[in-house]
Amino acid sequence: MENRPRSAWIAAALVLLAGSALAQQQQAVQSASITDVVYEVTFDRATSPFSQIGVEMSFRTSGPDPVVLSLPAWTPGSYELDNYATNVQNFQARAGEADLRWDKVDWDTWRVFPSGAGTVTVRFDYLADALDTGSAWAAEDFAFFNGTNLFLYPEGQSLEFPSRVRIDTESDWLVATGMTPGAGANQFTASDFHELVDMPTFIGRFDLDSMEIDGVLHRLATYPEGFVQGQTRQTTWTQLQGMMPAMAAVFGESPFDTYTTLMVFPPEFGGASALEHRNSHLGIYVPQLAGSPITGSVLAHEIFHAWNVKRLRPAGLVPYDYGRPQPTTLLWVSEGLTSYYDDLSLVRGGVYGKEFFYRSTSGDIVATEDAGAIALEDASLTTWIGSRDGTSGIYYPKGAVAGFLLDILIRDATDNEASLDDVMRELYWRTYRETFTGFSEAAWWEAVERAAGGRSFEDFRARYVDGREPYPWDEVLPLAGLQLVQDTTYRPLVGIFVAYDDDGARIDGLVPDGAAAAGGVRAGDRLLRAGPVAIESPQSFEEFRAHFAEKPSGTPFQVVVQRDGKELTLELELRISEEIQRRLTEDSNASQKAVRIREGLLSGS
């Protein structure tokens, strides 16, 4: 997590409070109604050098009453205020050839004064320089954007208005989006504002191909052009082919006719980040991750969100309000259970074996234990302010293992006749398909208890979701023929930080109270030898550790360093680092019922 000064976090909290006040103010400033809404987006070789995307919005008015237009402050799924209006430049409003008067109501709201009934056009340039999945970014021959970045809406009016979108770009550039195609090339339609802004878009030079999976047309768009090719691209398709049917089986349907996977591999990016949408998702990855199991997990996570959070949604997020935070105690269900199902879907789909799931779940268990005592409901609420104690995202791994435990307990209570899948499916159909109201906390636990044949989960909720007690691994895991085993590794350490150059190994720093610091080694020394091992490369320390692997702590050894042009031999005492790892593994003595539960969980049966 980024280390920010305390004043920045106080400012962030004040922004949240101000956002709430502004939301109340905006409700009082209601726009006149508008019709025939058309958006035009321009990105081409003329705008790309400035990292700009041109935006126009035209609409019809019935009279001179002011039209109040707001830009969203956040993108659903990111759970943070990004205030996209900060990137707006050169705002204008016109009716035909005449300029119209306009002013600002607040930082993300513009009030336009029409001269009467007719067509009004507002335009602005949007600075696309944020390499973030919730934002917009442009390169010389490419750009992506989210609808929340660019598309204005009439304040205080219903968001159920239809609209059309035109994208103006070079004739030899491509467009990839989940939007519904319209009447012409690069023209699209949206039935309402929620659909409009839930469609990230690629414009420019990139690779694009498609495949039908489980009756759904899937498009894969990757940038830079020519980067994801050959076996790497085939691996990505194999991951998609395996996970999609497994996910649809959980909910009983695929709720989209097409799905678009948008992937960016910029050389200046580190890590992996992605954001879900209703029939697509946008991911940004370090290039080295292309085609890797890590990328497969991210793909699975965001695609599973097309069911769990875009449709099966906490009631507090129905409908989305783009002008203010929408905190909920149930993000551990939306994000954590998605983290449980993402790797599980890859196993159920035959992409990877069960050890893949065991390793990822072991990582979630370790992250949960390392985070200390924090309630899932609390973590769900505080994500909006990015807590500085390192727990702002703990509802991902801790929520994943909560789902894992619930799945085992439901299967145990019903002799594997029901599972967490049944809970997800019931709520999906009841709170999305029948009436899109979202689910409450009470509805969630009632569905869990129904799936478990009436077994109460009040104690589980009180202790492990609202409460902060350690999870009952030893009590629940054996019910699925699983156990946590502890591995202890002893590593001999010198206690130094080393950098390498043409002259060899230079000591950049010392571990406080480490062997080197206690023995008189200094930062800036050249390390020539540690024990009997000449230090010539990072692999030399593997030789050192192998030589002293069986030696006890306190064993004397020498290091030879070069200081001020002279060689010095220093006497050190060996320090041993004890590393304890916990991993999930199968119990060879498991009962037949436990084995059935384990195999049912892994296969989805």
Coordinates of C-alpha atoms in Angstrom, one line a residue, residues 109-597:
T109 CA -21.3 19.5 -12.1
W110 CA -21.9 22.0 -14.9
R111 CA -25.1 24.1 -15.3
V112 CA -25.9 25.0 -18.9
F113 CA -28.5 27.7 -19.8
P114 CA -30.2 26.9 -23.1
S115 CA -31.8 29.8 -25.1
G116 CA -34.9 27.7 -25.6
A117 CA -36.1 24.4 -27.1
G118 CA -33.6 22.8 -29.4
T119 CA -30.4 20.9 -29.6
V120 CA -27.5 21.7 -27.2
T121 CA -24.0 20.4 -27.5
V122 CA -21.4 20.4 -24.7
R123 CA -17.8 19.4 -25.3
F124 CA -14.6 19.1 -23.4
D125 CA -11.2 17.4 -23.6
Y126 CA -10.4 14.7 -21.1
L127 CA -6.8 14.2 -20.0
A128 CA -6.2 10.4 -20.3
D129 CA -2.9 9.9 -18.4
A130 CA -3.9 7.6 -15.5
L131 CA -2.6 4.0 -15.9
D132 CA -5.4 2.7 -13.7
T133 CA -8.2 0.3 -14.5
G134 CA -10.9 2.8 -13.3
S135 CA -9.5 5.7 -15.3
A136 CA -8.5 6.6 -18.9
W137 CA -5.0 6.3 -20.4
A138 CA -3.5 7.1 -23.8
A139 CA -0.4 6.1 -25.7
E140 CA 0.8 7.2 -29.1
D141 CA -1.4 4.6 -30.9
F142 CA -3.8 3.5 -28.3
A143 CA -6.2 4.6 -25.5
F144 CA -8.6 3.0 -23.1
F145 CA -11.4 4.7 -21.1
N146 CA -14.2 3.9 -18.8
G147 CA -17.7 5.4 -19.4
T148 CA -17.6 6.9 -15.9
N149 CA -14.6 9.0 -17.0
L150 CA -16.3 10.7 -20.0
F151 CA -20.1 10.6 -19.9
L152 CA -22.2 13.3 -18.2
Y153 CA -25.6 12.7 -16.8
P154 CA -28.5 15.1 -16.0
E155 CA -28.5 15.7 -12.2
G156 CA -31.6 14.7 -10.3
Q157 CA -33.2 13.0 -13.4
S158 CA -33.8 9.3 -13.9
L159 CA -30.7 7.5 -15.3
E160 CA -32.9 5.2 -17.3
F161 CA -32.5 7.4 -20.5
P162 CA -31.3 5.7 -23.7
S163 CA -28.3 7.0 -25.6
R164 CA -26.1 6.5 -28.6
V165 CA -22.3 6.6 -28.8
R166 CA -20.1 7.4 -31.8
I167 CA -16.4 6.9 -31.7
D168 CA -14.3 8.9 -34.2
T169 CA -10.8 7.5 -34.8
E170 CA -8.4 6.6 -37.6
S171 CA -9.6 4.3 -40.3
D172 CA -6.9 1.8 -39.7
W173 CA -7.4 1.7 -35.9
L174 CA -9.7 -0.7 -34.1
V175 CA -12.4 -0.3 -31.4
A176 CA -13.2 -3.0 -28.8
T177 CA -16.0 -2.6 -26.3
G178 CA -18.9 -4.5 -24.7
M179 CA -21.3 -1.8 -25.9
T180 CA -24.2 -2.9 -28.2
P181 CA -23.4 -2.1 -31.9
G182 CA -25.5 0.6 -33.5
A183 CA -26.4 1.4 -37.1
G184 CA -22.9 2.3 -38.4
A185 CA -19.2 1.6 -38.0
N186 CA -18.0 2.5 -34.4
Q187 CA -21.6 3.4 -33.4
F188 CA -23.2 1.9 -30.3
T189 CA -26.3 2.1 -28.2
A190 CA -27.1 1.9 -24.4
S191 CA -30.5 1.4 -22.9
D192 CA -29.7 3.4 -19.8
F193 CA -26.8 5.3 -18.1
H194 CA -25.9 2.3 -16.0
E195 CA -25.3 0.3 -19.1
L196 CA -23.5 3.1 -20.8
V197 CA -20.8 3.7 -18.2
D198 CA -20.2 0.0 -17.5
M199 CA -18.5 -0.6 -20.8
P200 CA -14.7 0.1 -20.9
T201 CA -13.4 0.7 -24.4
F202 CA -10.1 0.2 -26.4
I203 CA -9.3 2.5 -29.3
G204 CA -6.2 2.2 -31.5
R205 CA -3.8 -0.5 -32.6
F206 CA -4.1 -3.8 -30.7
D207 CA -4.8 -7.4 -31.3
L208 CA -8.4 -8.7 -31.4
D209 CA -9.8 -12.1 -32.0
S210 CA -12.8 -14.1 -30.8
M211 CA -14.1 -17.5 -29.9
E212 CA -17.4 -19.0 -28.9
I213 CA -17.4 -20.6 -25.4
D214 CA -20.4 -22.3 -23.9
G215 CA -22.7 -20.5 -26.3
V216 CA -21.3 -17.0 -25.7
L217 CA -19.1 -15.1 -28.1
H218 CA -15.9 -14.1 -26.4
R219 CA -13.6 -11.3 -27.6
L220 CA -9.9 -11.0 -26.5
A221 CA -8.3 -7.6 -27.0
T222 CA -4.6 -7.1 -26.0
Y223 CA -2.3 -4.2 -26.2
P224 CA 0.5 -3.6 -27.4
E225 CA -0.2 -5.0 -30.8
G226 CA 1.8 -8.2 -31.4
F227 CA 2.7 -8.8 -27.7
V228 CA 0.3 -11.6 -26.7
Q229 CA 0.8 -14.1 -29.5
G230 CA 1.5 -17.8 -30.1
Q231 CA 1.4 -20.1 -27.1
T232 CA 0.8 -17.2 -24.7
R233 CA -2.4 -16.2 -26.5
Q234 CA -3.5 -19.9 -26.7
T235 CA -2.9 -20.3 -23.0
T236 CA -5.1 -17.3 -22.3
W237 CA -7.9 -18.8 -24.5
T238 CA -7.5 -22.1 -22.7
Q239 CA -7.9 -20.4 -19.3
L240 CA -11.1 -18.7 -20.6
Q241 CA -12.5 -21.9 -22.1
G242 CA -12.1 -23.8 -18.9
M243 CA -13.4 -21.2 -16.4
M244 CA -16.5 -20.0 -18.2
P245 CA -18.6 -23.1 -18.1
A246 CA -17.6 -23.7 -14.5
M247 CA -18.8 -20.2 -13.5
A248 CA -22.1 -20.5 -15.4
A249 CA -22.8 -23.8 -13.6
V250 CA -22.7 -22.0 -10.2
F251 CA -25.5 -19.6 -11.2
G252 CA -27.4 -21.6 -13.8
E253 CA -26.9 -19.3 -16.8
S254 CA -24.6 -16.9 -18.6
P255 CA -26.3 -13.5 -18.4
F256 CA -24.6 -12.0 -21.5
D257 CA -24.5 -12.8 -25.2
T258 CA -21.0 -11.5 -25.6
Y259 CA -18.0 -11.0 -23.3
T260 CA -15.0 -8.9 -24.0
T261 CA -11.6 -9.3 -22.2
L262 CA -9.5 -6.2 -22.4
M263 CA -5.8 -6.6 -21.5
V264 CA -3.0 -4.0 -21.4
F265 CA 0.7 -4.9 -20.9
P266 CA 2.5 -1.6 -20.7
P267 CA 6.3 -1.8 -20.0
E268 CA 6.1 0.8 -17.2
F269 CA 3.5 -1.1 -15.1
G270 CA 4.2 -3.3 -12.2
G271 CA 1.9 -6.0 -10.8
A272 CA -1.6 -6.9 -11.9
S273 CA -4.8 -4.9 -11.6
A274 CA -8.2 -5.4 -13.1
L275 CA -11.8 -4.1 -12.8
E276 CA -15.1 -5.9 -13.6
H277 CA -18.0 -4.8 -15.8
R278 CA -21.3 -6.3 -16.8
N279 CA -20.1 -8.1 -19.9
S280 CA -16.4 -7.2 -20.0
H281 CA -13.4 -6.4 -17.8
L282 CA -10.3 -4.3 -18.2
G283 CA -6.9 -5.5 -16.8
I284 CA -3.4 -4.0 -16.6
Y285 CA -0.5 -6.4 -16.1
V286 CA 3.3 -6.4 -15.9
P287 CA 4.4 -7.9 -19.3
Q288 CA 6.1 -10.9 -17.6
L289 CA 2.7 -12.2 -16.4
A290 CA 1.3 -12.8 -19.9
G291 CA -0.2 -16.3 -20.0
S292 CA 0.7 -17.1 -16.4
P293 CA -1.5 -18.8 -13.8
I294 CA -1.5 -15.4 -11.9
T295 CA -3.1 -13.7 -14.9
G296 CA -5.5 -16.6 -15.2
S297 CA -6.6 -16.0 -11.6
V298 CA -7.2 -12.3 -12.3
L299 CA -9.2 -13.1 -15.4
A300 CA -11.3 -15.6 -13.4
H301 CA -11.9 -13.1 -10.6
E302 CA -13.1 -10.3 -12.8
I303 CA -15.3 -12.6 -15.0
F304 CA -16.9 -14.2 -11.9
H305 CA -17.8 -10.6 -10.9
A306 CA -20.1 -10.4 -13.9
W307 CA -22.4 -12.6 -11.8
N308 CA -21.3 -11.8 -8.2
V309 CA -21.4 -8.0 -7.8
K310 CA -22.6 -6.7 -11.2
R311 CA -25.8 -8.7 -10.8
L312 CA -25.8 -10.5 -7.4
R313 CA -25.2 -7.3 -5.5
P314 CA -25.5 -6.0 -1.9
A315 CA -28.7 -4.0 -1.5
G316 CA -26.6 -0.9 -0.5
L317 CA -25.2 -0.9 -4.1
V318 CA -28.6 -1.0 -5.9
P319 CA -28.7 1.2 -7.8
Y320 CA -25.2 2.7 -8.2
D321 CA -24.9 6.3 -7.1
Y322 CA -22.0 7.8 -9.1
G323 CA -21.8 11.0 -7.0
R324 CA -21.0 9.6 -3.5
P325 CA -19.5 6.7 -1.6
Q326 CA -21.7 3.6 -1.1
P327 CA -20.3 1.7 1.8
T328 CA -21.6 -1.8 2.7
T329 CA -20.7 -4.4 5.2
L330 CA -21.1 -7.1 2.5
L331 CA -18.0 -6.5 0.3
W332 CA -16.6 -9.7 1.8
V333 CA -19.3 -11.6 -0.1
S334 CA -18.9 -9.6 -3.3
E335 CA -15.1 -9.6 -3.4
G336 CA -14.0 -12.3 -0.9
L337 CA -16.3 -15.1 -2.3
T338 CA -15.3 -14.1 -5.8
S339 CA -11.7 -14.7 -4.7
Y340 CA -12.8 -18.1 -3.4
Y341 CA -14.4 -19.0 -6.7
D342 CA -11.9 -17.6 -9.1
D343 CA -9.1 -20.3 -8.7
L344 CA -11.8 -22.9 -7.9
S345 CA -13.3 -22.3 -11.4
L346 CA -10.0 -22.9 -13.0
V347 CA -9.7 -26.2 -11.2
R348 CA -13.4 -27.2 -11.9
G349 CA -12.8 -26.3 -15.5
G350 CA -9.8 -28.5 -15.8
V351 CA -7.3 -25.8 -16.5
Y352 CA -5.2 -26.5 -13.4
G353 CA -5.1 -29.4 -10.9
K354 CA -6.3 -29.3 -7.3
E355 CA -2.9 -28.4 -6.0
F356 CA -3.4 -25.0 -7.7
F357 CA -6.4 -24.4 -5.4
Y358 CA -4.6 -25.7 -2.3
R359 CA -1.7 -23.3 -2.9
S360 CA -3.9 -20.3 -3.5
T361 CA -6.0 -21.1 -0.5
S362 CA -2.9 -21.6 1.6
G363 CA -1.9 -18.1 0.6
D364 CA -5.3 -16.7 1.7
I365 CA -5.0 -18.5 5.0
V366 CA -1.6 -17.0 5.7
A367 CA -2.7 -13.5 4.7
T368 CA -5.7 -13.8 7.0
E369 CA -3.6 -14.9 10.0
D370 CA -0.9 -12.2 9.3
A371 CA -3.6 -9.5 9.2
G372 CA -4.5 -10.0 12.8
A373 CA -7.9 -9.4 14.4
I374 CA -10.1 -7.5 12.0
A375 CA -13.8 -8.2 11.3
L376 CA -14.8 -8.9 7.8
E377 CA -17.7 -6.4 8.1
D378 CA -15.4 -3.7 9.3
A379 CA -12.9 -4.3 6.5
S380 CA -15.8 -4.1 4.0
L381 CA -16.8 -0.7 5.3
T382 CA -13.4 0.9 5.6
T383 CA -12.2 0.2 2.1
W384 CA -13.4 3.6 1.0
I385 CA -10.8 5.4 3.1
G386 CA -7.9 3.0 2.5
S387 CA -6.9 2.2 6.1
R388 CA -3.2 2.7 6.8
D389 CA -2.9 -0.4 9.0
G390 CA -2.5 -2.7 6.0
T391 CA -6.0 -4.2 6.2
S392 CA -7.8 -2.2 3.6
G393 CA -8.0 -5.2 1.2
I394 CA -8.2 -8.0 3.8
Y395 CA -11.8 -8.8 2.8
Y396 CA -10.4 -10.5 -0.3
P397 CA -8.3 -13.3 1.3
K398 CA -10.2 -13.4 4.5
G399 CA -13.5 -13.4 2.7
A400 CA -12.3 -16.1 0.4
V401 CA -11.5 -18.5 3.3
A402 CA -14.8 -17.6 5.0
G403 CA -16.5 -18.8 1.8
F404 CA -14.3 -21.9 1.8
L405 CA -15.3 -22.7 5.4
L406 CA -19.0 -22.0 4.7
D407 CA -18.9 -24.3 1.7
I408 CA -17.5 -27.1 3.8
L409 CA -20.0 -26.6 6.6
I410 CA -23.0 -26.5 4.2
R411 CA -21.8 -29.7 2.5
D412 CA -21.2 -31.4 5.8
A413 CA -24.7 -30.5 7.1
T414 CA -26.3 -32.0 4.0
D415 CA -24.0 -34.9 3.2
N416 CA -22.8 -33.0 0.1
E417 CA -26.3 -32.6 -1.2
A418 CA -26.0 -28.8 -1.1
S419 CA -23.2 -26.2 -1.1
L420 CA -22.3 -22.6 -1.3
D421 CA -23.1 -22.8 -5.0
D422 CA -26.8 -23.2 -4.0
V423 CA -26.6 -20.0 -1.9
M424 CA -25.1 -18.0 -4.7
R425 CA -27.7 -19.4 -7.2
E426 CA -30.7 -18.8 -5.0
L427 CA -29.8 -15.2 -4.2
Y428 CA -28.8 -14.5 -7.9
W429 CA -32.2 -15.5 -9.2
R430 CA -34.3 -14.0 -6.3
T431 CA -32.5 -10.7 -5.9
Y432 CA -31.4 -10.1 -9.5
R433 CA -33.5 -12.1 -11.9
E434 CA -36.9 -11.8 -10.2
T435 CA -36.6 -8.4 -8.7
F436 CA -33.3 -6.4 -8.9
T437 CA -33.2 -5.3 -5.3
G438 CA -29.9 -6.7 -4.1
F439 CA -29.5 -8.8 -1.0
S440 CA -29.4 -7.7 2.6
E441 CA -27.3 -9.2 5.4
A442 CA -30.3 -11.0 6.7
A443 CA -31.2 -12.4 3.3
W444 CA -27.6 -13.7 2.9
W445 CA -27.6 -15.7 6.2
E446 CA -31.1 -16.9 5.6
A447 CA -30.0 -18.4 2.3
V448 CA -27.0 -20.0 3.9
E449 CA -29.2 -21.6 6.6
R450 CA -31.7 -22.9 4.0
A451 CA -28.9 -24.4 1.9
A452 CA -27.6 -26.1 5.1
G453 CA -31.0 -27.7 5.8
G454 CA -31.9 -25.3 8.6
R455 CA -28.6 -25.3 10.4
S456 CA -28.0 -22.0 12.2
F457 CA -25.0 -19.9 11.3
E458 CA -25.5 -17.1 13.8
D459 CA -22.6 -18.3 15.8
F460 CA -20.3 -18.3 12.7
R461 CA -21.4 -14.8 11.7
A462 CA -21.0 -13.4 15.3
R463 CA -17.5 -15.0 15.8
Y464 CA -15.9 -14.9 12.3
V465 CA -17.6 -12.2 10.2
D466 CA -18.8 -9.5 12.6
G467 CA -16.4 -10.8 15.2
R468 CA -12.6 -11.1 15.2
E469 CA -11.9 -14.6 16.4
P470 CA -9.4 -16.8 14.7
Y471 CA -10.9 -19.1 12.1
P472 CA -11.6 -22.7 13.2
W473 CA -9.2 -24.5 10.8
D474 CA -8.7 -27.6 12.9
E475 CA -12.5 -28.0 13.4
V476 CA -13.8 -27.4 9.9
L477 CA -11.0 -28.5 7.4
P478 CA -11.1 -32.2 8.5
L479 CA -14.8 -32.2 7.4
A480 CA -13.5 -31.9 3.8
G481 CA -10.6 -34.3 4.3
L482 CA -8.1 -31.5 4.5
Q483 CA -5.6 -30.2 7.0
L484 CA -3.1 -27.5 7.6
V485 CA 0.4 -28.7 8.0
Q486 CA 3.3 -26.6 9.2
D487 CA 6.7 -26.5 7.6
T488 CA 9.6 -25.0 9.4
T489 CA 12.7 -23.9 7.4
Y490 CA 16.0 -22.8 9.0
R491 CA 18.1 -20.4 7.0
P492 CA 21.6 -19.3 7.9
L493 CA 21.9 -15.6 7.3
V494 CA 24.8 -13.1 7.1
G495 CA 22.5 -10.1 7.8
I496 CA 23.5 -7.9 4.8
F497 CA 21.9 -6.3 1.8
V498 CA 24.1 -6.6 -1.3
A499 CA 24.2 -4.9 -4.7
Y500 CA 26.4 -6.1 -7.6
D501 CA 28.5 -4.2 -10.1
D502 CA 31.6 -4.7 -12.2
D503 CA 33.7 -4.8 -9.1
G504 CA 31.7 -7.5 -7.4
A505 CA 29.4 -7.5 -4.3
R506 CA 29.0 -4.2 -2.5
I507 CA 27.3 -4.1 1.0
D508 CA 24.4 -1.6 0.7
G509 CA 23.0 -2.1 4.2
L510 CA 23.0 -4.2 7.3
V511 CA 20.2 -6.0 9.2
P512 CA 20.0 -4.5 12.7
D513 CA 21.4 -6.9 15.3
G514 CA 22.4 -9.3 12.5
A515 CA 25.6 -11.3 12.3
A516 CA 27.4 -8.8 10.1
A517 CA 26.4 -5.8 12.1
A518 CA 27.6 -7.5 15.3
G519 CA 30.9 -8.5 13.7
G520 CA 32.0 -5.1 12.5
V521 CA 30.9 -5.2 8.8
R522 CA 30.1 -1.8 7.4
A523 CA 27.9 -0.5 4.7
G524 CA 30.1 0.2 1.7
D525 CA 32.4 -2.7 2.3
R526 CA 33.1 -5.1 -0.6
L527 CA 32.3 -8.6 0.4
L528 CA 34.8 -11.1 -0.9
R529 CA 34.1 -14.2 1.1
A530 CA 31.6 -15.6 3.6
G531 CA 32.9 -18.7 5.4
P532 CA 34.6 -20.9 2.7
V533 CA 32.4 -19.4 -0.1
A534 CA 33.7 -16.7 -2.5
I535 CA 31.0 -14.2 -3.1
E536 CA 30.7 -13.7 -6.9
S537 CA 27.0 -13.7 -7.6
P538 CA 23.6 -14.0 -5.8
Q539 CA 24.0 -17.8 -6.2
S540 CA 27.0 -17.7 -3.9
F541 CA 24.7 -17.1 -0.9
E542 CA 22.9 -20.4 -1.8
E543 CA 26.2 -22.1 -1.5
F544 CA 26.8 -20.3 1.9
R545 CA 23.4 -21.5 3.2
A546 CA 24.0 -25.0 2.0
H547 CA 27.4 -25.2 3.7
F548 CA 25.9 -24.0 7.1
A549 CA 22.5 -25.6 6.8
E550 CA 23.2 -28.1 9.6
K551 CA 25.2 -25.8 11.8
P552 CA 23.7 -24.4 15.0
S553 CA 23.2 -20.8 15.8
G554 CA 26.3 -19.2 17.2
T555 CA 28.7 -21.2 15.0
P556 CA 31.8 -19.0 14.4
F557 CA 32.8 -18.2 10.8
Q558 CA 34.8 -15.5 9.0
V559 CA 34.0 -13.0 6.3
V560 CA 36.6 -11.2 4.2
V561 CA 35.8 -7.7 3.1
Q562 CA 37.6 -5.0 1.2
R563 CA 37.6 -1.6 2.9
D564 CA 39.5 1.5 1.8
G565 CA 41.6 -0.7 -0.5
K566 CA 42.5 -3.2 2.2
E567 CA 41.3 -6.7 2.9
L568 CA 40.0 -7.4 6.4
T569 CA 39.0 -10.7 8.0
L570 CA 36.2 -10.4 10.5
E571 CA 34.9 -12.9 13.0
L572 CA 31.1 -13.5 13.0
E573 CA 28.7 -15.8 14.7
L574 CA 26.1 -17.6 12.7
R575 CA 22.5 -16.4 13.0
I576 CA 19.6 -18.7 12.0
S577 CA 16.3 -17.5 10.6
E578 CA 13.3 -19.7 11.4
E579 CA 10.6 -19.5 8.7
I580 CA 7.3 -21.2 9.4
Q581 CA 4.9 -21.8 6.5
R582 CA 1.4 -23.3 6.7
R583 CA -0.1 -25.1 3.8
L584 CA -3.3 -26.9 2.9
T585 CA -3.0 -30.6 2.1
E586 CA -5.2 -33.6 1.9
D587 CA -5.7 -35.9 5.0
S588 CA -4.9 -39.5 4.1
N589 CA -7.0 -40.7 7.0
A590 CA -10.2 -38.7 6.0
S591 CA -13.6 -40.4 6.2
Q592 CA -15.5 -41.4 3.1
K593 CA -18.0 -38.5 3.8
A594 CA -15.1 -36.0 4.1
V595 CA -13.6 -37.3 0.8
R596 CA -17.0 -36.9 -0.9
I597 CA -17.2 -33.3 0.3

